[in-house]
CSV table of C-alpha atoms (C1' of nucleotides) in Angstrom, one decimal:
chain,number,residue,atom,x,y,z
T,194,UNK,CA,0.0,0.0,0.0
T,195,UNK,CA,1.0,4.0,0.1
T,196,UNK,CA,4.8,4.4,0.5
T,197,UNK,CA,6.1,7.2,2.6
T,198,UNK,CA,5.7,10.5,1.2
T,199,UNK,CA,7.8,14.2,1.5
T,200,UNK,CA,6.3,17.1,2.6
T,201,UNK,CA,4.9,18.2,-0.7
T,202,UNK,CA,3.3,15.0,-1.9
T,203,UNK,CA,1.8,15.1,1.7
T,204,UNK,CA,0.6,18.5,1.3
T,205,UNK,CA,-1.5,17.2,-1.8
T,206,UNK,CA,-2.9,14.2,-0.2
T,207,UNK,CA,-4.7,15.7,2.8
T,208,UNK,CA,-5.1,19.5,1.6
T,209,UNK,CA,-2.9,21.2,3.3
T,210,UNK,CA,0.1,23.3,2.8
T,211,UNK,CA,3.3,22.4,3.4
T,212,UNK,CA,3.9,25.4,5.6
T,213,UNK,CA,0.7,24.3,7.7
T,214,UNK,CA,1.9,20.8,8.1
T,215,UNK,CA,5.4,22.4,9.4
T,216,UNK,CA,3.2,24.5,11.1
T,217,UNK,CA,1.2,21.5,13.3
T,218,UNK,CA,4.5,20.2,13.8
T,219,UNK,CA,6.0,22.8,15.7
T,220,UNK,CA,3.0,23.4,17.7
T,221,UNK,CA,3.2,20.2,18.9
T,222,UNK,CA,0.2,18.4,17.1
T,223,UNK,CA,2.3,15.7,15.4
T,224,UNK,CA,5.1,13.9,16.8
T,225,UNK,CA,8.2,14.6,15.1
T,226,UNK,CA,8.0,12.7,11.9
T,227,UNK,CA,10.7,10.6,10.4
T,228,UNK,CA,13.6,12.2,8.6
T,229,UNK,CA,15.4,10.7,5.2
T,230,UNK,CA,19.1,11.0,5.0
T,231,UNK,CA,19.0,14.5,3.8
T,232,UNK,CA,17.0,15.6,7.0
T,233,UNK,CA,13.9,15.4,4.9
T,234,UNK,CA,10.1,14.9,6.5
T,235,UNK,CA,9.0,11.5,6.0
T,236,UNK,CA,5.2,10.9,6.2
T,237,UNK,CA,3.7,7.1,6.7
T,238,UNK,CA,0.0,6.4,6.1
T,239,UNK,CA,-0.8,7.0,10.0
T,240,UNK,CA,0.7,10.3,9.6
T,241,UNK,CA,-1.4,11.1,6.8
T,242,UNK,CA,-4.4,10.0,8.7
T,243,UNK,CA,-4.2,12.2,11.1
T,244,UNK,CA,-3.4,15.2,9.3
T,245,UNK,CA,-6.7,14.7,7.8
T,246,UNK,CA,-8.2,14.0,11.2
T,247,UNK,CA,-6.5,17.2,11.9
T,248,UNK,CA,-8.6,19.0,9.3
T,249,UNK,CA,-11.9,17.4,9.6
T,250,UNK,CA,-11.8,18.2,13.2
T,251,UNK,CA,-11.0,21.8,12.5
T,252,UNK,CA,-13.6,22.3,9.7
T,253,UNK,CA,-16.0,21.0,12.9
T,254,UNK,CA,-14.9,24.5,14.7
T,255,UNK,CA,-12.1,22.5,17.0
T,256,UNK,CA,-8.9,24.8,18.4
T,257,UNK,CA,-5.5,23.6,17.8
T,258,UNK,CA,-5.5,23.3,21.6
T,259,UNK,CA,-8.4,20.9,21.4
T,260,UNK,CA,-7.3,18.8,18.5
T,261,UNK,CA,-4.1,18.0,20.5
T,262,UNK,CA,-6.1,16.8,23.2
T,263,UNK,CA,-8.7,14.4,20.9
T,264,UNK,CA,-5.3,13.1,19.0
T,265,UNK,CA,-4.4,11.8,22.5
T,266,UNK,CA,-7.7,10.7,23.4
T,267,UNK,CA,-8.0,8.6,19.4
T,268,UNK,CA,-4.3,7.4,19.5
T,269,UNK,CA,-5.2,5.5,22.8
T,270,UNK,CA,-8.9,4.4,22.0
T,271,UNK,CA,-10.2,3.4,25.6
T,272,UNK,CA,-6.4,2.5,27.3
T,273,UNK,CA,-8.2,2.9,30.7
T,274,UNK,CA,-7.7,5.5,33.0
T,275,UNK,CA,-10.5,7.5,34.9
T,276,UNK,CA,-9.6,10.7,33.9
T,277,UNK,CA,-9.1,9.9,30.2
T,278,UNK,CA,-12.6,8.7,30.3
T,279,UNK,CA,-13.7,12.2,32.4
T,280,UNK,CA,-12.1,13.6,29.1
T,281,UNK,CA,-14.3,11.9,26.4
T,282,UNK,CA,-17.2,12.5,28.4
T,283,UNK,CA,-16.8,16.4,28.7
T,284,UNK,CA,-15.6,16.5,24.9
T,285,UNK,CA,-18.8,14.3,24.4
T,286,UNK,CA,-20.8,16.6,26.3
T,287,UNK,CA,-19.8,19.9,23.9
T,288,UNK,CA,-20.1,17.7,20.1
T,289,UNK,CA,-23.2,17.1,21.9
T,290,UNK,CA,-24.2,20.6,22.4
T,291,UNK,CA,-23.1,22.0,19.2
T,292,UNK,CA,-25.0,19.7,17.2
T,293,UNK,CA,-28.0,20.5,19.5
T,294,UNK,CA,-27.6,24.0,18.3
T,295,UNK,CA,-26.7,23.4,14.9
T,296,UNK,CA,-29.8,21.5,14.3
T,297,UNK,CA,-32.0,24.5,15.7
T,298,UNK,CA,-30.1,26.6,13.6
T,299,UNK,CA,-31.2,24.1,10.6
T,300,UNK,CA,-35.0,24.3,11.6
T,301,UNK,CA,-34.7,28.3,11.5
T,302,UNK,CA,-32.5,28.1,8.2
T,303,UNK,CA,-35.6,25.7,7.1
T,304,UNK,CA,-38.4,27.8,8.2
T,305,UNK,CA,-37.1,31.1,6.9
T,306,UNK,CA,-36.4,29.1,3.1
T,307,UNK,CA,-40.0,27.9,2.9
T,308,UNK,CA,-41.2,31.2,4.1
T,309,UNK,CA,-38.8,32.7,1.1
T,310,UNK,CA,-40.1,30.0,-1.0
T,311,UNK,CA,-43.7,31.2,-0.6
T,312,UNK,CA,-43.5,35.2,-1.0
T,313,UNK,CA,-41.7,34.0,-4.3
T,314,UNK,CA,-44.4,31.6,-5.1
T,315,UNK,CA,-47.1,33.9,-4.6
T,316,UNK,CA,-44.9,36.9,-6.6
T,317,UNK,CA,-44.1,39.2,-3.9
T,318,UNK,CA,-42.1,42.2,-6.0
T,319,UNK,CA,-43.2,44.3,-3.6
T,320,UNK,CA,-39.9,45.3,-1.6
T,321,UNK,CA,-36.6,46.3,-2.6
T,322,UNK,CA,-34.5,43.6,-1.7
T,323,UNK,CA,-31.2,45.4,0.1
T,324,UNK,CA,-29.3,41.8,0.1
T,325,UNK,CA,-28.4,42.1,-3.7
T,326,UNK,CA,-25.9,43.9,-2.3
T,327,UNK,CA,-24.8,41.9,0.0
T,328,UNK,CA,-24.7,38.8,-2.5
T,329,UNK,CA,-21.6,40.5,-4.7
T,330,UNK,CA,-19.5,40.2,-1.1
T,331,UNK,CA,-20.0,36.4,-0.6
T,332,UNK,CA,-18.5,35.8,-3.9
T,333,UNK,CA,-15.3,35.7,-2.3
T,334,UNK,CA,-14.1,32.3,-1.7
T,335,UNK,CA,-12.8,30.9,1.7
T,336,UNK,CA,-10.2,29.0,3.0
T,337,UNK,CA,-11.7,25.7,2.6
T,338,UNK,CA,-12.5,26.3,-1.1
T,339,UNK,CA,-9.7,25.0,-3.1
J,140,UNK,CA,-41.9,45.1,28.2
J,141,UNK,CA,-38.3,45.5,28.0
J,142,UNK,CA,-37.4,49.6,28.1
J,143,UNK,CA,-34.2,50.8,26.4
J,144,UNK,CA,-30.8,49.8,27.7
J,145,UNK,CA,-27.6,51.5,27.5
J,146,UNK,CA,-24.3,49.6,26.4
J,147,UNK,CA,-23.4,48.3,30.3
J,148,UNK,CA,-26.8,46.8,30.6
J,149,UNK,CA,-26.9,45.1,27.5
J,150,UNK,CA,-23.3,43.7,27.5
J,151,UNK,CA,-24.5,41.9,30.9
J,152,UNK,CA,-28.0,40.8,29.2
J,153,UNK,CA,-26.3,38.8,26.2
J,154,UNK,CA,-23.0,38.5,27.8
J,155,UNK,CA,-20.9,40.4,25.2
J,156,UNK,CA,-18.5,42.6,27.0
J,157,UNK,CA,-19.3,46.7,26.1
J,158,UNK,CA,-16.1,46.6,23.9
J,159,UNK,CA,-17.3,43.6,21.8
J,160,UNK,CA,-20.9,45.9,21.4
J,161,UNK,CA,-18.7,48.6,20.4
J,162,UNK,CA,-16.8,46.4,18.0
J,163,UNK,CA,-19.8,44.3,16.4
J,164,UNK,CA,-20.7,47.8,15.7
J,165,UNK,CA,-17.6,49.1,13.9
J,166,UNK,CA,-17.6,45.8,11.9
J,167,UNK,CA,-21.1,46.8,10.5
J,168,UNK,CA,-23.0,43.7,12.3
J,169,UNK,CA,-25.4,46.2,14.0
J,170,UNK,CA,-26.9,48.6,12.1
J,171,UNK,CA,-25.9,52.2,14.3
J,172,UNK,CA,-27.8,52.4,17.5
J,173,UNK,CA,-29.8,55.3,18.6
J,174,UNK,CA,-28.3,57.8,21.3
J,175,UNK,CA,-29.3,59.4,24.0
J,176,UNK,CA,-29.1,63.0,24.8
J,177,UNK,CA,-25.9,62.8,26.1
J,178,UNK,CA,-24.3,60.8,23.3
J,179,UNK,CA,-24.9,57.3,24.9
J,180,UNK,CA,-26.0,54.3,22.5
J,181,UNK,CA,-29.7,53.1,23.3
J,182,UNK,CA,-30.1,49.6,22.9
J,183,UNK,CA,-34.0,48.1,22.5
J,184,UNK,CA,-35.4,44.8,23.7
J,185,UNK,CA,-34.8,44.5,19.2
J,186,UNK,CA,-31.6,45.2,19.3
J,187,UNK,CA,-30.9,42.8,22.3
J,188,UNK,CA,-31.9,39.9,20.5
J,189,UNK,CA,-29.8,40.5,17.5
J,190,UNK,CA,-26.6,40.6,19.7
J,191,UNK,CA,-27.6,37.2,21.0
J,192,UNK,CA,-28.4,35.9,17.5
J,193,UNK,CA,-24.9,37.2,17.0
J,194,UNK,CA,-23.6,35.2,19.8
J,195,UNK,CA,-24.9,32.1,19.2
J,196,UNK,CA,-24.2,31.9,15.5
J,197,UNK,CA,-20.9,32.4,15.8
J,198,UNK,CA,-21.1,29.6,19.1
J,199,UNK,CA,-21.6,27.9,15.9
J,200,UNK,CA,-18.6,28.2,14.2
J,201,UNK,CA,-19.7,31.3,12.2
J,202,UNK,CA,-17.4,34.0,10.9
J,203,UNK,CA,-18.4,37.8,11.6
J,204,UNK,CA,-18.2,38.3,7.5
J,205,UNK,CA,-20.9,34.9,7.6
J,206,UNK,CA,-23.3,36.3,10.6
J,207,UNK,CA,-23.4,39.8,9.0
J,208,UNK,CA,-24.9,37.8,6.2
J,209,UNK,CA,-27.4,35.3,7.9
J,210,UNK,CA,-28.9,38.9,10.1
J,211,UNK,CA,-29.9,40.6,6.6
J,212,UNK,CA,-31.5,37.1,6.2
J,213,UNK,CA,-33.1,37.1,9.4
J,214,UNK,CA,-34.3,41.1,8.7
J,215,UNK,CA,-36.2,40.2,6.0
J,216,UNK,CA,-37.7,36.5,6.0
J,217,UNK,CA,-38.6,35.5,3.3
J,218,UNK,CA,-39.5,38.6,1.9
J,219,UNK,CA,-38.8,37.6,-1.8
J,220,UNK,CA,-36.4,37.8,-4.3
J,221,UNK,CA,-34.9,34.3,-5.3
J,222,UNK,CA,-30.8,35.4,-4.6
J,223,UNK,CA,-31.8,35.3,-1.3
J,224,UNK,CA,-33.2,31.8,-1.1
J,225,UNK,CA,-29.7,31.0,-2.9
J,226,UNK,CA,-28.0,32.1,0.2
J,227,UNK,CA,-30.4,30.6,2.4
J,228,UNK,CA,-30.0,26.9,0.6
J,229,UNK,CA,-26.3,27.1,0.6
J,230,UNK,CA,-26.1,27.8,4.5
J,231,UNK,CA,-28.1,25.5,4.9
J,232,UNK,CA,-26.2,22.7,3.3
J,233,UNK,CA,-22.9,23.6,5.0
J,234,UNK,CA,-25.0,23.6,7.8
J,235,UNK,CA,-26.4,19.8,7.5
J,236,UNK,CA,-22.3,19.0,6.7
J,237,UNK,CA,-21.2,20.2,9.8
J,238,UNK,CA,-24.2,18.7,11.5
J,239,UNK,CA,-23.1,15.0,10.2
J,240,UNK,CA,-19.6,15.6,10.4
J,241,UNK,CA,-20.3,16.4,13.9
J,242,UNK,CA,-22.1,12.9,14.2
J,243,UNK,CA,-19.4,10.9,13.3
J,244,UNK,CA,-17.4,12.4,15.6
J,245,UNK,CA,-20.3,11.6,17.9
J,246,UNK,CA,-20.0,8.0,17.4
J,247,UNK,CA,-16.5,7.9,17.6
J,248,UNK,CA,-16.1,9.6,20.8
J,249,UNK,CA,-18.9,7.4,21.9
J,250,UNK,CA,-17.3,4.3,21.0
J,251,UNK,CA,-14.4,5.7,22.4
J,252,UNK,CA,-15.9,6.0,26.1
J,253,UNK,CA,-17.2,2.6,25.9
J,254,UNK,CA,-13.9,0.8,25.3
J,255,UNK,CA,-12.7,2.9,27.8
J,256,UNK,CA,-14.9,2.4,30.4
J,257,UNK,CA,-15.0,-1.7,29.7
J,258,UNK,CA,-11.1,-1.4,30.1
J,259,UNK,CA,-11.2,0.3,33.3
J,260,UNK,CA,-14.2,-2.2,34.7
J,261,UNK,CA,-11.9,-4.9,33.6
J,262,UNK,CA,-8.8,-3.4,35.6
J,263,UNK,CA,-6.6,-2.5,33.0
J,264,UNK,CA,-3.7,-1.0,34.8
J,265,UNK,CA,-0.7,-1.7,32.3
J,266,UNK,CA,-0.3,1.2,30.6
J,267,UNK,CA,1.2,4.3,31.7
J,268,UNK,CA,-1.3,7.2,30.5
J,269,UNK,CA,0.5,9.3,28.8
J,270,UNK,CA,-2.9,12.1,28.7
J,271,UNK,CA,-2.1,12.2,32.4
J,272,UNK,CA,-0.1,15.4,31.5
J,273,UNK,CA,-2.6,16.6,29.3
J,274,UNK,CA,-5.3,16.7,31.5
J,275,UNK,CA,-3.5,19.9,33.3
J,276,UNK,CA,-2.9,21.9,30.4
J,277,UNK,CA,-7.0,21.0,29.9
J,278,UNK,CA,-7.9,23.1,33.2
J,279,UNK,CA,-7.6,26.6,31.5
J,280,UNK,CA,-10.9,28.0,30.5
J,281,UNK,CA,-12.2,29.0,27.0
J,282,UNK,CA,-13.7,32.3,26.2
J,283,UNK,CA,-17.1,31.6,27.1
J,284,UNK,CA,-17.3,29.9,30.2
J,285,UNK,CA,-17.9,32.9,32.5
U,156,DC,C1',28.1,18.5,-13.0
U,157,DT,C1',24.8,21.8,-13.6
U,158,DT,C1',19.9,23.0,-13.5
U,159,DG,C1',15.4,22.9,-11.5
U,160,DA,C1',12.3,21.1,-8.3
U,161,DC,C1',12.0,20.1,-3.8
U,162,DT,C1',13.1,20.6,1.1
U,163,DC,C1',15.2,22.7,5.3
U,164,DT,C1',15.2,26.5,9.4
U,165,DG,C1',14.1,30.7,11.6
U,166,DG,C1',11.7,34.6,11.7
U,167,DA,C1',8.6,38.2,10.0
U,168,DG,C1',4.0,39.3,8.3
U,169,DT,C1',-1.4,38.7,7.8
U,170,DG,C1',-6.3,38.3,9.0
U,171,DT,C1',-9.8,37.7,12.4
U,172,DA,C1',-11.8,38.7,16.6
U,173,DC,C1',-11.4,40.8,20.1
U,174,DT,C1',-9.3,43.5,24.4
U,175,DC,C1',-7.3,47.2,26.7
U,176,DC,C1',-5.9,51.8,27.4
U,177,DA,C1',-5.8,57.2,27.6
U,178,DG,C1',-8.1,61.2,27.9
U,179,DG,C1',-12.2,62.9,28.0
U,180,DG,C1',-17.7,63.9,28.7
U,181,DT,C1',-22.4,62.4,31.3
U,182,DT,C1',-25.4,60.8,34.9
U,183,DT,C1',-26.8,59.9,39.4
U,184,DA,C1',-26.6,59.3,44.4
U,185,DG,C1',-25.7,61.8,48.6
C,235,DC,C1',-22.0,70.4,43.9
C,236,DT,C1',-19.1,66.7,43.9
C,237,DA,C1',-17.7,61.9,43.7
C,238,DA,C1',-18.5,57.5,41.7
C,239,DA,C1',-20.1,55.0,38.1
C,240,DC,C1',-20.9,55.0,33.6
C,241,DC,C1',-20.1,56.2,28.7
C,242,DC,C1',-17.5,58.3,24.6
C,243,DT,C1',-13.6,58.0,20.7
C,244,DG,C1',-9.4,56.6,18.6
C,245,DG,C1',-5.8,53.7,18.5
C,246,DA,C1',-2.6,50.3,20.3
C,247,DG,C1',-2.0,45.5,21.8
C,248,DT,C1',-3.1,40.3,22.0
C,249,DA,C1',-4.1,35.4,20.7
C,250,DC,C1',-4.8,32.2,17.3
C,251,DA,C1',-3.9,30.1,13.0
C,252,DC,C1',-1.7,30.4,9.5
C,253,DT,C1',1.3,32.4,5.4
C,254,DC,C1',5.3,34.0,3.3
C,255,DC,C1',9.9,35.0,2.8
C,256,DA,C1',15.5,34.5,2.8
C,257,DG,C1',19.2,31.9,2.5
C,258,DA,C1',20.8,27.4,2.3
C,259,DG,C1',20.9,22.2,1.4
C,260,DT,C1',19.2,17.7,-1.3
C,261,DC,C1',18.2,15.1,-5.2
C,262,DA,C1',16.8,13.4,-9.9
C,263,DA,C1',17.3,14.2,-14.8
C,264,DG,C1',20.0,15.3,-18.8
DNA sequence: CTTGACTCTGGAGTGTACTCCAGGGTTTAG
DNA sequence: CTAAACCCTGGAGTACACTCCAGAGTCAAG
């Protein structure tokens, strides 16, 4: 299966820049990878894996801060301890939350489309519409959009 | 119902801080408040809500640039014009992403506790916890546990 | 053995979202 | 009328998460 990849090749497979990936390293989210002869990065499958762990969980609105701490908690899937457990559960507890809140937002998101849907539906041209303007500013992609 | 509050009152009813109220403002979030005779902003029970909308969106993983957006929404729901629905349907698919991403994790970090737990009933004591440390750099607070 | 693509380190710069003054004016309780 | 508590503006400073160099080394192809 995949042989060990460089930085660049790396980069490609998971999204990232290589400056990011440097970037986790230093701040402690990766263990030091392996190095070639010529002191180059070395990535294995696992290490690709987790970079992309890395970037899911940060697309789901996760610091840096708490990425390190589910890394542990997913490298050493249930290796006992009480207070690893206290952990999951209060990480647990917050997914939880968010996707409590998320979901209310997608009701109100919901509601407000079929209300929108309606007033089109029935041929409101009433009102002037001051989001046309508004629309030319979201053209600009984000981050995420490559 | 609710009478007027100036900038002190209202930071402690949506637990903003005055400066943040000042800020949203600069950024264009809230439309300019009305002032009192002595130059103070005068917040209504209107107003109020919007900075709590503001709040929780961004609980959410919203960015300013995306809330600013999702209040012109609000303003006006449903009141026509089909670029607006366009907005609303897109938001509302990233929003469903996030929601399922958010699932998975879910079901990991539940399946997580449960191996953990099952290790500790059967009195796994081998290994040597290396989260241990972890767990104290865990005990600072985040921004919005007051 | 040179050229070009790739990688290295250390450090400076950027964007977002606040957060904190300084130096002033306003309001209200006593 | 004064002191304390509140508010104003403009601007500087901070934390996080990158992002972009400069200057130098590595390596495969021709």
């Amino acid at each position: 299966m995949a042989q060990p990849l460089r930085i660049g090749k790396a980069a490609k497979a998971t999204g990232l820049t290589v400056d990011t990936i440097r970037f986790y390293q230093k701040a402690g989210l990766l263990k030091p990878p392996a190095r070639s002869a010529g002191g180059y990065r070395v990535f294995t499958g696992i290490e690709i894996d987790e970079l992309q762990f890395i970037r899911k969980a940060q697309d789901l609105g996760f610091s840096l801060a708490e990425i390190k701490e589910l890394m542990h908690l997913r490298g050493q899937n249930g290796q006992a301890c009480p207070e690893v457990r206290e952990i999951i559960k209060r990480r647990l507890a917050t997914v939880r939350a968010k996707i409590n809140a998320l979901q209310h937002l997608e009701a109100e998101l919901g509601q407000a489309l079929r209300t929108c849907s309606r007033a089109i539906r029935a041929g409101a041209h009433g009102e002037p519409c001051p989001v046309i303007e508004q629309i030319q500013s979201t053209k600009k992609r984000s981050r995420h959009d490559h």
